[in-house]
Amino acid sequence: MPLTHTKELFAKALKGKYAVGAFNVNNMELLQAIVEACEEEKAPGMLQISRGARNYANPVYLKKLIEAAVSLSNIPIAVHLDHGDTFELCKECIDEGFTSVMIDASHEPFDKNIEICHKVVDYAHKHNFVVEGELGQLVGAKFDEGEEGGSHSKEGLYTNPQQAVEFVQRSGVDSLAVAIGNSHGAYKFKGTQHLDLERLKAIKKALMDAGLGDYPLVLHGASSVPRDLVEEINKYGGKMGSDTAGVPEADIEVARRVGCTKVNIDTDLRLAMTAAIRKVFAENPKEFDPRKYLGPARAKVKDLVRHKVRNVLYCAGHAFD
Ligand code: G3H
Ligand code: 13P
Ligand code: ZN
């Protein structure tokens, strides 16, 4: 089956009220695990590639691996550039046949962010591809509740609903990554902090009220950093801090219902892979056949992706809608 356009995946997800999992791919085992899991769960899937992944695996290898995975599967699969940081990289990926790109200029001032996104949108739309932009910063728990309005306050860093409307209208982006307390990695929150789901609702509503319809929002940093994976890593010699924390799956579930159409997961795949590999080495220190540790790693990632698409994103069973 050929690649499916990101636009089509989003339209179906919005209609079916589920989220599409955007899983990061860096090597063959991750790719196989994601695609096989989606296939078995009859879920649509998005494979996303970062600049780091392209540097690690080589863009040609990734392209050919994805071609192989897509040709062996029946489910709809889209390929997306994750955190594109320049127009040139976005253009390269569009020219290579990615079905969508993210241009991440969220660190730039508002007008500059719009200008950079607009340039990518111009090129992408001419070639019938879609673009994700980001407004706000993924600082996680770093804001200081006591300093509303300051540079490290929620208002300074989280996505503002009215600005989101202006940003989408002026930049022309097709989906928007929001900052609502989410952040990348395995140390997202302190204590009992959560995503700012009220803000997410307000962003969705502002876009709707402005005539932008059921506009697709994107949740980055959506790994839940499962305790059992961290414990397994540490049991077998890892030294992850006791302060690891992810987004509770219940929060993702609400985010999905409120309208996050694309949910980005990378860290949880890394944890699953690491836990499996550490276990093999701890239990069989004499092992040196890569298939004997990469195989279990692939199986563990696959189980995790099956769980996400079935129990968290609710896209399982929607591949052929
Ligand atoms: O958001 C970042 C993704 O987890 C990709 O990470 O840049 O290390 O490939 P990376
Ligand atoms: P996590 O670090 O929570 O997996 O987030 C991944 C991500 O947002 C990729 O863009
Ligand atoms: Zn991200």
PDB file of C-alpha atoms in Angstrom, residues 13-127:
ATOM      1  CA  ALA A  13      -9.155  11.075  12.994  1.00  0.00           C
ATOM      2  CA  LEU A  14     -11.164  14.272  13.515  1.00  0.00           C
ATOM      3  CA  LYS A  15     -14.285  12.589  12.210  1.00  0.00           C
ATOM      4  CA  GLY A  16     -13.741   9.419  14.275  1.00  0.00           C
ATOM      5  CA  LYS A  17     -12.670  11.384  17.385  1.00  0.00           C
ATOM      6  CA  TYR A  18      -9.462   9.449  17.886  1.00  0.00           C
ATOM      7  CA  ALA A  19      -5.813  10.499  17.815  1.00  0.00           C
ATOM      8  CA  VAL A  20      -3.115   9.290  15.474  1.00  0.00           C
ATOM      9  CA  GLY A  21       0.091   8.184  17.166  1.00  0.00           C
ATOM     10  CA  ALA A  22       3.186   9.821  15.713  1.00  0.00           C
ATOM     11  CA  PHE A  23       6.045   7.527  16.657  1.00  0.00           C
ATOM     12  CA  ASN A  24       9.705   8.416  16.135  1.00  0.00           C
ATOM     13  CA  VAL A  25      11.772   6.123  13.935  1.00  0.00           C
ATOM     14  CA  ASN A  26      15.551   5.862  14.185  1.00  0.00           C
ATOM     15  CA  ASN A  27      16.323   2.332  13.050  1.00  0.00           C
ATOM     16  CA  MET A  28      14.869  -0.807  11.542  1.00  0.00           C
ATOM     17  CA  GLU A  29      13.737  -2.425  14.788  1.00  0.00           C
ATOM     18  CA  LEU A  30      11.742   0.634  15.890  1.00  0.00           C
ATOM     19  CA  LEU A  31      10.147   0.892  12.467  1.00  0.00           C
ATOM     20  CA  GLN A  32       9.187  -2.784  12.394  1.00  0.00           C
ATOM     21  CA  ALA A  33       7.798  -2.623  15.925  1.00  0.00           C
ATOM     22  CA  ILE A  34       5.624   0.421  15.175  1.00  0.00           C
ATOM     23  CA  VAL A  35       4.284  -0.786  11.847  1.00  0.00           C
ATOM     24  CA  GLU A  36       3.653  -4.356  13.025  1.00  0.00           C
ATOM     25  CA  ALA A  37       1.858  -3.081  16.138  1.00  0.00           C
ATOM     26  CA  CYS A  38      -0.361  -0.771  14.070  1.00  0.00           C
ATOM     27  CA  GLU A  39      -0.993  -3.538  11.577  1.00  0.00           C
ATOM     28  CA  GLU A  40      -2.077  -5.963  14.295  1.00  0.00           C
ATOM     29  CA  GLU A  41      -4.271  -3.328  15.925  1.00  0.00           C
ATOM     30  CA  LYS A  42      -5.655  -2.169  12.558  1.00  0.00           C
ATOM     31  CA  ALA A  43      -4.587   1.358  13.439  1.00  0.00           C
ATOM     32  CA  PRO A  44      -3.429   4.146  11.122  1.00  0.00           C
ATOM     33  CA  GLY A  45       0.112   5.259  11.961  1.00  0.00           C
ATOM     34  CA  MET A  46       2.464   8.180  11.551  1.00  0.00           C
ATOM     35  CA  LEU A  47       6.178   7.595  11.354  1.00  0.00           C
ATOM     36  CA  GLN A  48       8.182  10.636  12.271  1.00  0.00           C
ATOM     37  CA  ILE A  49      11.783  11.347  11.527  1.00  0.00           C
ATOM     38  CA  SER A  50      13.848  14.001  13.281  1.00  0.00           C
ATOM     39  CA  ARG A  51      17.007  15.677  12.006  1.00  0.00           C
ATOM     40  CA  GLY A  52      18.841  13.529  14.564  1.00  0.00           C
ATOM     41  CA  ALA A  53      17.343  10.361  13.097  1.00  0.00           C
ATOM     42  CA  ARG A  54      18.415  11.412   9.601  1.00  0.00           C
ATOM     43  CA  ASN A  55      21.933  12.070  10.853  1.00  0.00           C
ATOM     44  CA  TYR A  56      22.029   8.754  12.693  1.00  0.00           C
ATOM     45  CA  ALA A  57      20.583   6.399  10.095  1.00  0.00           C
ATOM     46  CA  ASN A  58      21.093   8.314   6.836  1.00  0.00           C
ATOM     47  CA  PRO A  59      18.014   9.661   4.990  1.00  0.00           C
ATOM     48  CA  VAL A  60      18.361   7.117   2.177  1.00  0.00           C
ATOM     49  CA  TYR A  61      18.360   4.169   4.573  1.00  0.00           C
ATOM     50  CA  LEU A  62      15.330   5.554   6.368  1.00  0.00           C
ATOM     51  CA  LYS A  63      13.479   6.147   3.116  1.00  0.00           C
ATOM     52  CA  LYS A  64      14.188   2.621   1.869  1.00  0.00           C
ATOM     53  CA  LEU A  65      13.313   1.042   5.219  1.00  0.00           C
ATOM     54  CA  ILE A  66      10.021   2.905   5.277  1.00  0.00           C
ATOM     55  CA  GLU A  67       9.312   1.903   1.688  1.00  0.00           C
ATOM     56  CA  ALA A  68       9.828  -1.726   2.732  1.00  0.00           C
ATOM     57  CA  ALA A  69       7.583  -1.391   5.776  1.00  0.00           C
ATOM     58  CA  VAL A  70       4.848   0.328   3.785  1.00  0.00           C
ATOM     59  CA  SER A  71       4.991  -2.256   1.001  1.00  0.00           C
ATOM     60  CA  LEU A  72       4.586  -5.072   3.535  1.00  0.00           C
ATOM     61  CA  SER A  73       1.657  -3.514   5.335  1.00  0.00           C
ATOM     62  CA  ASN A  74      -1.998  -2.820   4.623  1.00  0.00           C
ATOM     63  CA  ILE A  75      -2.636   0.001   7.025  1.00  0.00           C
ATOM     64  CA  PRO A  76      -2.524   3.727   6.209  1.00  0.00           C
ATOM     65  CA  ILE A  77       0.892   5.159   7.066  1.00  0.00           C
ATOM     66  CA  ALA A  78       2.059   8.769   6.815  1.00  0.00           C
ATOM     67  CA  VAL A  79       5.654  10.014   7.100  1.00  0.00           C
ATOM     68  CA  HIS A  80       6.370  13.267   8.877  1.00  0.00           C
ATOM     69  CA  LEU A  81       9.432  15.415   9.573  1.00  0.00           C
ATOM     70  CA  ASP A  82       9.630  15.976  13.337  1.00  0.00           C
ATOM     71  CA  HIS A  83      10.964  19.353  14.540  1.00  0.00           C
ATOM     72  CA  GLY A  84      12.254  20.590  11.197  1.00  0.00           C
ATOM     73  CA  ASP A  85      14.442  23.541  12.110  1.00  0.00           C
ATOM     74  CA  THR A  86      15.089  25.139   8.723  1.00  0.00           C
ATOM     75  CA  PHE A  87      13.218  25.785   5.491  1.00  0.00           C
ATOM     76  CA  GLU A  88      15.915  23.815   3.659  1.00  0.00           C
ATOM     77  CA  LEU A  89      15.366  20.665   5.742  1.00  0.00           C
ATOM     78  CA  CYS A  90      11.594  20.912   5.273  1.00  0.00           C
ATOM     79  CA  LYS A  91      12.046  21.360   1.518  1.00  0.00           C
ATOM     80  CA  GLU A  92      14.390  18.364   1.381  1.00  0.00           C
ATOM     81  CA  CYS A  93      11.834  16.155   3.130  1.00  0.00           C
ATOM     82  CA  ILE A  94       8.950  17.370   0.964  1.00  0.00           C
ATOM     83  CA  ASP A  95      11.049  16.661  -2.116  1.00  0.00           C
ATOM     84  CA  GLU A  96      11.826  13.180  -0.746  1.00  0.00           C
ATOM     85  CA  GLY A  97       8.121  12.406  -0.459  1.00  0.00           C
ATOM     86  CA  PHE A  98       7.335  12.884   3.234  1.00  0.00           C
ATOM     87  CA  THR A  99       3.584  13.461   3.553  1.00  0.00           C
ATOM     88  CA  SER A 100       3.997  16.320   6.020  1.00  0.00           C
ATOM     89  CA  VAL A 101       6.626  18.374   7.790  1.00  0.00           C
ATOM     90  CA  MET A 102       6.906  20.258  11.021  1.00  0.00           C
ATOM     91  CA  ILE A 103       8.678  23.577  10.999  1.00  0.00           C
ATOM     92  CA  ASP A 104       9.602  24.369  14.561  1.00  0.00           C
ATOM     93  CA  ALA A 105      10.391  28.050  14.925  1.00  0.00           C
ATOM     94  CA  SER A 106       8.739  28.230  18.333  1.00  0.00           C
ATOM     95  CA  HIS A 107      11.896  29.684  19.892  1.00  0.00           C
ATOM     96  CA  GLU A 108      11.597  32.737  17.611  1.00  0.00           C
ATOM     97  CA  PRO A 109       9.500  35.824  18.384  1.00  0.00           C
ATOM     98  CA  PHE A 110       5.847  35.556  17.271  1.00  0.00           C
ATOM     99  CA  ASP A 111       6.169  37.447  13.948  1.00  0.00           C
ATOM    100  CA  LYS A 112       9.391  35.681  12.981  1.00  0.00           C
ATOM    101  CA  ASN A 113       7.829  32.284  13.779  1.00  0.00           C
ATOM    102  CA  ILE A 114       4.940  33.187  11.455  1.00  0.00           C
ATOM    103  CA  GLU A 115       7.283  34.356   8.702  1.00  0.00           C
ATOM    104  CA  ILE A 116       9.348  31.129   8.807  1.00  0.00           C
ATOM    105  CA  CYS A 117       6.249  28.917   8.890  1.00  0.00           C
ATOM    106  CA  HIS A 118       4.679  30.857   6.031  1.00  0.00           C
ATOM    107  CA  LYS A 119       7.676  30.232   3.819  1.00  0.00           C
ATOM    108  CA  VAL A 120       7.466  26.472   4.424  1.00  0.00           C
ATOM    109  CA  VAL A 121       3.683  26.485   3.964  1.00  0.00           C
ATOM    110  CA  ASP A 122       4.064  28.261   0.626  1.00  0.00           C
ATOM    111  CA  TYR A 123       6.398  25.555  -0.678  1.00  0.00           C
ATOM    112  CA  ALA A 124       4.541  22.619   0.892  1.00  0.00           C
ATOM    113  CA  HIS A 125       1.094  23.657  -0.321  1.00  0.00           C
ATOM    114  CA  LYS A 126       2.385  24.086  -3.878  1.00  0.00           C
ATOM    115  CA  HIS A 127       3.366  20.410  -3.684  1.00  0.00           C
TER     116      HIS A 127
END
